[in-house]
Coordinates of C-alpha atoms and ligand atoms in Angstrom, one line a residue:
M935 CA 122.6 112.9 83.9
K936 CA 121.9 110.3 81.0
K937 CA 118.9 108.5 81.2
I938 CA 118.3 105.6 79.9
V939 CA 115.4 103.5 79.4
F940 CA 114.1 100.4 78.0
F941 CA 112.3 100.9 74.7
N942 CA 111.4 97.9 72.3
N943 CA 113.6 95.7 74.2
K944 CA 116.3 97.6 74.1
Y945 CA 118.3 99.6 76.7
I946 CA 119.1 102.9 75.3
N947 CA 119.5 106.3 76.1
S948 CA 116.2 109.0 75.9
K949 CA 117.1 110.9 74.2
N950 CA 117.3 108.7 71.4
A951 CA 113.9 106.9 72.0
F952 CA 111.6 108.2 69.0
I953 CA 108.6 106.5 68.2
S954 CA 107.6 106.7 64.6
Y955 CA 104.6 109.4 63.8
E956 CA 102.2 106.4 62.8
D957 CA 102.5 104.8 66.2
R958 CA 99.0 104.5 67.0
G959 CA 99.9 105.5 70.4
F960 CA 100.5 108.7 69.4
Q961 CA 98.3 109.3 66.7
F962 CA 94.8 107.4 68.6
A963 CA 96.5 107.2 72.8
D964 CA 95.7 103.2 70.8
S965 CA 97.6 102.4 73.9
I966 CA 97.7 101.1 77.5
Y967 CA 100.0 101.9 81.3
E968 CA 100.7 100.9 84.2
V969 CA 102.6 103.2 87.3
I970 CA 103.9 101.3 89.7
A971 CA 105.6 102.7 93.0
F972 CA 109.1 101.5 93.7
I973 CA 111.8 101.8 97.6
N974 CA 114.9 99.9 96.5
N975 CA 114.2 97.0 95.0
N976 CA 110.5 96.4 96.2
F977 CA 107.9 96.6 93.8
I978 CA 104.8 97.8 95.6
D979 CA 101.8 95.4 94.8
L980 CA 103.5 94.2 91.5
D981 CA 100.9 90.7 90.9
F982 CA 98.2 93.5 91.2
H983 CA 99.7 96.1 88.9
L984 CA 100.7 93.3 86.4
R985 CA 96.9 91.5 86.4
R986 CA 95.6 95.1 85.6
L987 CA 98.6 94.9 83.0
R988 CA 96.9 91.4 81.0
R989 CA 93.6 92.8 81.9
S990 CA 93.8 96.1 80.0
L991 CA 96.0 94.6 77.1
K992 CA 93.1 91.6 77.2
L993 CA 90.2 94.8 76.7
I994 CA 91.9 96.5 74.0
D995 CA 93.3 93.3 72.0
I996 CA 96.7 94.1 72.4
K997 CA 98.6 90.6 72.4
Y998 CA 101.6 91.4 74.0
S999 CA 102.9 88.9 75.8
F1000 CA 105.0 89.5 79.1
N1001 CA 106.3 87.3 82.7
K1002 CA 107.0 88.5 85.8
K1003 CA 110.3 87.7 86.0
N1004 CA 111.9 89.1 83.0
L1005 CA 109.5 92.9 83.5
Q1006 CA 111.5 92.5 87.1
K1007 CA 114.8 92.1 86.1
I1008 CA 114.2 94.8 83.4
F1009 CA 113.1 96.9 86.5
K1010 CA 115.8 96.7 88.7
K1011 CA 118.4 96.6 85.5
L1012 CA 116.5 100.6 84.6
I1013 CA 116.8 101.3 88.8
K1014 CA 120.4 100.4 89.2
I1015 CA 122.2 102.3 86.3
N1016 CA 119.9 105.1 86.6
K1017 CA 121.1 105.0 90.6
N1018 CA 117.3 105.6 91.4
K1019 CA 116.5 104.4 95.4
K1020 CA 112.5 105.3 95.1
G1021 CA 110.0 106.8 92.3
L1022 CA 107.9 105.1 89.9
I1023 CA 108.5 102.7 87.3
Y1024 CA 106.3 103.9 83.9
L1025 CA 105.6 101.4 81.3
Q1026 CA 102.9 101.7 78.5
I1027 CA 102.6 99.7 75.8
S1028 CA 101.0 101.3 72.3
R1029 CA 99.2 98.5 69.8
G1030 CA 101.9 99.6 67.5
V1031 CA 102.6 101.3 64.1
Q1032 CA 100.2 101.3 61.2
P1033 CA 99.2 103.5 58.4
R1034 CA 97.1 105.8 59.7
N1035 CA 93.2 104.3 59.6
H1036 CA 90.9 104.2 62.7
S1037 CA 90.7 100.6 62.8
Y1038 CA 93.7 98.1 62.9
N1039 CA 95.6 95.6 61.0
K1040 CA 96.5 91.9 62.6
N1041 CA 99.9 91.5 64.1
L1042 CA 100.9 94.8 64.6
K1043 CA 104.1 94.6 67.0
P1044 CA 103.6 96.9 70.2
T1045 CA 105.8 99.1 71.0
I1046 CA 106.7 99.2 74.3
I1047 CA 108.1 101.9 77.0
I1048 CA 109.4 101.6 80.1
Y1049 CA 111.5 103.8 82.5
T1050 CA 112.1 104.9 86.1
I1051 CA 110.5 108.1 87.4
K1052 CA 112.6 109.6 90.7
K1053 CA 109.9 111.1 92.9
N1054 CA 109.4 111.3 97.0
L1055 CA 106.3 108.9 97.4
N1056 CA 104.1 109.7 100.1
E1057 CA 105.6 107.2 103.0
N1058 CA 106.9 109.3 105.2
L1059 CA 104.5 109.8 107.8
D1060 CA 105.6 112.4 109.8
K1061 CA 105.6 114.3 106.0
L1062 CA 102.1 113.6 105.1
S1063 CA 100.1 116.6 104.8
G1064 CA 96.5 117.9 103.8
K1065 CA 95.9 118.9 100.7
K1066 CA 94.1 120.5 98.5
A1067 CA 91.6 119.6 95.8
I1068 CA 88.8 121.5 94.0
T1069 CA 85.8 119.7 92.3
Y1070 CA 85.7 119.5 88.3
P1071 CA 83.2 117.7 85.4
D1072 CA 84.3 114.3 85.1
L1073 CA 84.4 114.3 80.5
R1074 CA 85.6 110.8 80.2
W1075 CA 84.0 108.0 78.4
K1076 CA 82.6 104.9 79.7
R1077 CA 85.3 102.7 80.2
R1078 CA 87.1 104.0 82.7
D1079 CA 88.3 100.8 84.1
I1080 CA 91.0 100.7 81.8
K1081 CA 94.5 102.0 82.4
S1082 CA 94.3 103.4 78.8
V1083 CA 96.7 106.8 78.0
S1084 CA 93.5 108.4 76.5
L1085 CA 93.9 110.9 79.1
L1086 CA 93.0 114.7 77.7
P1087 CA 90.0 114.8 81.0
N1088 CA 91.9 114.1 83.6
V1089 CA 94.9 116.6 81.9
L1090 CA 92.1 119.4 81.9
A1091 CA 91.4 118.6 84.7
A1092 CA 94.7 118.2 86.8
K1093 CA 95.6 122.0 84.7
A1094 CA 92.7 123.2 86.2
A1095 CA 93.6 122.2 89.5
S1096 CA 97.3 123.4 89.5
K1097 CA 96.5 126.6 88.6
K1098 CA 94.1 126.8 92.0
S1099 CA 97.1 125.5 93.5
A1100 CA 95.0 122.1 94.4
Y1101 CA 96.6 118.8 94.7
E1102 CA 94.0 117.2 92.6
A1103 CA 90.3 117.4 90.8
I1104 CA 87.7 115.2 92.1
L1105 CA 85.7 115.0 88.9
I1106 CA 82.1 114.4 89.3
D1107 CA 79.7 112.7 86.7
N1108 CA 75.7 113.8 87.2
D1109 CA 76.8 115.4 90.6
F1110 CA 78.4 112.5 91.6
V1111 CA 82.0 111.9 92.0
T1112 CA 83.5 109.2 90.7
E1113 CA 88.0 109.7 91.2
G1114 CA 90.6 111.9 90.8
T1115 CA 92.5 112.1 87.4
A1116 CA 95.1 110.0 88.8
S1117 CA 93.7 109.0 92.4
N1118 CA 90.4 107.1 93.6
I1119 CA 88.6 109.5 96.5
W1120 CA 87.0 108.4 99.9
I1121 CA 85.5 110.0 102.3
V1122 CA 85.0 109.4 106.4
K1123 CA 81.4 109.5 107.5
K1124 CA 80.6 108.2 110.7
N1125 CA 83.3 106.0 111.0
K1126 CA 82.3 104.6 107.3
L1127 CA 84.5 104.3 104.8
I1128 CA 82.8 105.5 102.2
T1129 CA 84.6 104.8 97.9
H1130 CA 82.9 104.2 94.8
P1131 CA 82.1 100.6 93.3
A1132 CA 84.5 99.2 91.3
N1133 CA 83.1 99.2 87.7
T1134 CA 83.6 100.5 84.3
D1135 CA 83.2 104.3 85.6
I1136 CA 87.0 104.0 87.3
L1137 CA 90.1 102.7 87.6
K1138 CA 89.9 100.4 89.7
G1139 CA 93.0 101.0 92.1
I1140 CA 95.8 98.8 93.0
T1141 CA 96.2 101.6 96.3
R1142 CA 92.3 101.2 96.9
Q1143 CA 92.4 97.7 97.0
S1144 CA 95.0 97.4 99.1
I1145 CA 93.5 99.7 101.5
V1146 CA 89.9 97.8 101.4
K1147 CA 92.0 94.9 102.7
I1148 CA 93.4 97.1 105.5
I1149 CA 89.9 98.6 106.4
K1150 CA 88.5 94.3 106.2
K1151 CA 92.0 93.2 109.0
E1152 CA 91.0 96.5 110.7
K1153 CA 87.4 95.9 111.4
L1154 CA 86.2 98.9 110.0
V1155 CA 83.3 99.7 107.9
L1156 CA 83.1 99.8 103.8
S1157 CA 80.6 101.1 102.1
E1158 CA 81.0 100.8 98.4
K1159 CA 79.1 103.2 97.1
K1160 CA 78.1 106.0 95.0
I1161 CA 79.1 109.9 97.3
K1162 CA 77.3 112.5 96.4
K1163 CA 78.8 116.0 95.1
S1164 CA 77.4 117.3 98.2
E1165 CA 78.4 114.4 100.4
L1166 CA 81.6 115.9 100.1
F1167 CA 82.2 119.3 101.7
I1168 CA 80.1 118.0 104.8
A1169 CA 82.6 114.8 105.3
D1170 CA 84.3 113.9 108.1
E1171 CA 87.4 113.1 106.2
V1172 CA 88.5 112.9 102.4
F1173 CA 91.3 111.6 101.5
L1174 CA 92.9 110.0 98.1
T1175 CA 94.8 106.7 97.2
S1176 CA 97.0 106.0 94.2
S1177 CA 100.4 103.9 93.2
S1178 CA 102.4 107.4 93.0
S1179 CA 100.4 109.2 95.8
F1180 CA 99.7 106.3 98.5
V1181 CA 97.2 107.6 101.2
T1182 CA 96.7 111.3 100.8
P1183 CA 94.2 113.5 102.9
I1184 CA 92.5 115.9 101.6
V1185 CA 91.9 119.6 104.2
K1186 CA 89.8 121.3 101.7
I1187 CA 87.6 121.4 98.8
D1188 CA 87.2 124.1 96.7
N1189 CA 87.8 126.9 99.1
K1190 CA 85.4 124.7 102.2
L1191 CA 87.4 123.1 105.1
I1192 CA 87.3 119.3 105.2
N1193 CA 87.6 118.4 109.1
K1194 CA 88.2 122.3 109.7
G1195 CA 91.8 121.7 107.8
R1196 CA 93.1 118.6 109.9
I1197 CA 94.5 115.4 109.3
G1198 CA 91.5 113.1 109.8
K1199 CA 92.2 110.3 112.7
I1200 CA 90.9 107.6 110.4
T1201 CA 93.1 108.6 107.6
Y1202 CA 95.9 108.8 109.5
N1203 CA 95.9 105.8 110.3
L1204 CA 95.4 103.9 107.2
A1205 CA 98.3 105.8 106.4
K1206 CA 100.3 104.8 109.0
I1207 CA 99.3 101.2 108.5
Y1208 CA 100.0 101.5 104.7
N1209 CA 103.1 102.6 104.6
S1210 CA 104.2 100.4 107.3
K1211 CA 104.6 98.0 104.2
F1212 CA 107.8 99.9 103.3
Q1213 CA 109.7 100.4 106.2
Ligands
PDD1828 N1 97.0 106.6 88.1 N2 91.5 106.5 88.8 C1 93.2 107.0 88.2 C2 92.4 107.7 87.5 C3 94.2 107.1 88.0 O1 95.1 107.1 87.2 C4 95.1 106.4 88.9 C5 95.9 106.1 89.0 C6 94.2 105.7 89.7 C7 94.4 104.6 91.2 O2 95.2 103.6 90.7 P1 96.7 103.3 91.4 O3 95.9 103.6 93.0 O4 96.2 101.5 90.8 O5 97.5 103.6 91.2 C8 92.6 106.0 89.9 C9 98.7 106.7 88.2 C10 98.9 106.8 89.6 C11 99.4 107.3 87.2 O6 98.9 107.9 86.3 O7 100.3 108.1 87.7

């Protein structure tokens, strides 16, 4: 079936959406992106995603202005013409096209692509299942808070995970957990929820932010601190959060079972509360 995408301010057949070989996104990963889940016309945590998008653009000095109303119109139109019910909006903005030079010229015209990805989200509690993860070295740069498309280390880690039939790779930097290749990582120990602090070492996940709010509302105990790799294996529960996977229990890491291979109570309850927004 024909797929329509929004490419440089036009709705076109995806087959005709080509970028120049001199696009800086292609040559230098000089580009940022967002991934937003949708169910019907409900764009989950849209305001937070747009705030992070503005921040990423500002931090790498791409001048691209947008407003929420217009973007929402584009998203709704794409969903409608592509007959999507639920899935992900992928939005990417690169600095634009210029003869190859590491340094960029002023006033380039950013390249923008927005399209929908049909996907079953993890919103159905009855289908919540525990997943396997592997640990893998975190080989990334030092500004992981910027949602840049420079994802080669994540790509290699994700491939290593899929080779072992694992759902995610948990990245380890100097013996500490940072995050997943495309998710934030949490553990539960003695009823306390622990996740990496939102600094430049990780992407401050929008789902992470929603879970922090739920934790506070439910009066659970939260500790934003670094998790040692060894703490993963003795955690009572481990789970990940992301826009594309919501709250996902991890029940096996590197062939070691977590919580005897079962979904933990706190994980389940957080998934239940988080998912209730979309019922
Ligand atoms: N990934 N950490 C990394 C490295 C990520 O790429 C993501 C999201 C997250 C979770 O962030 P959020 O809750 O805002 O989705 C954490 C998206 C889904 C992706 O690249 O497909």
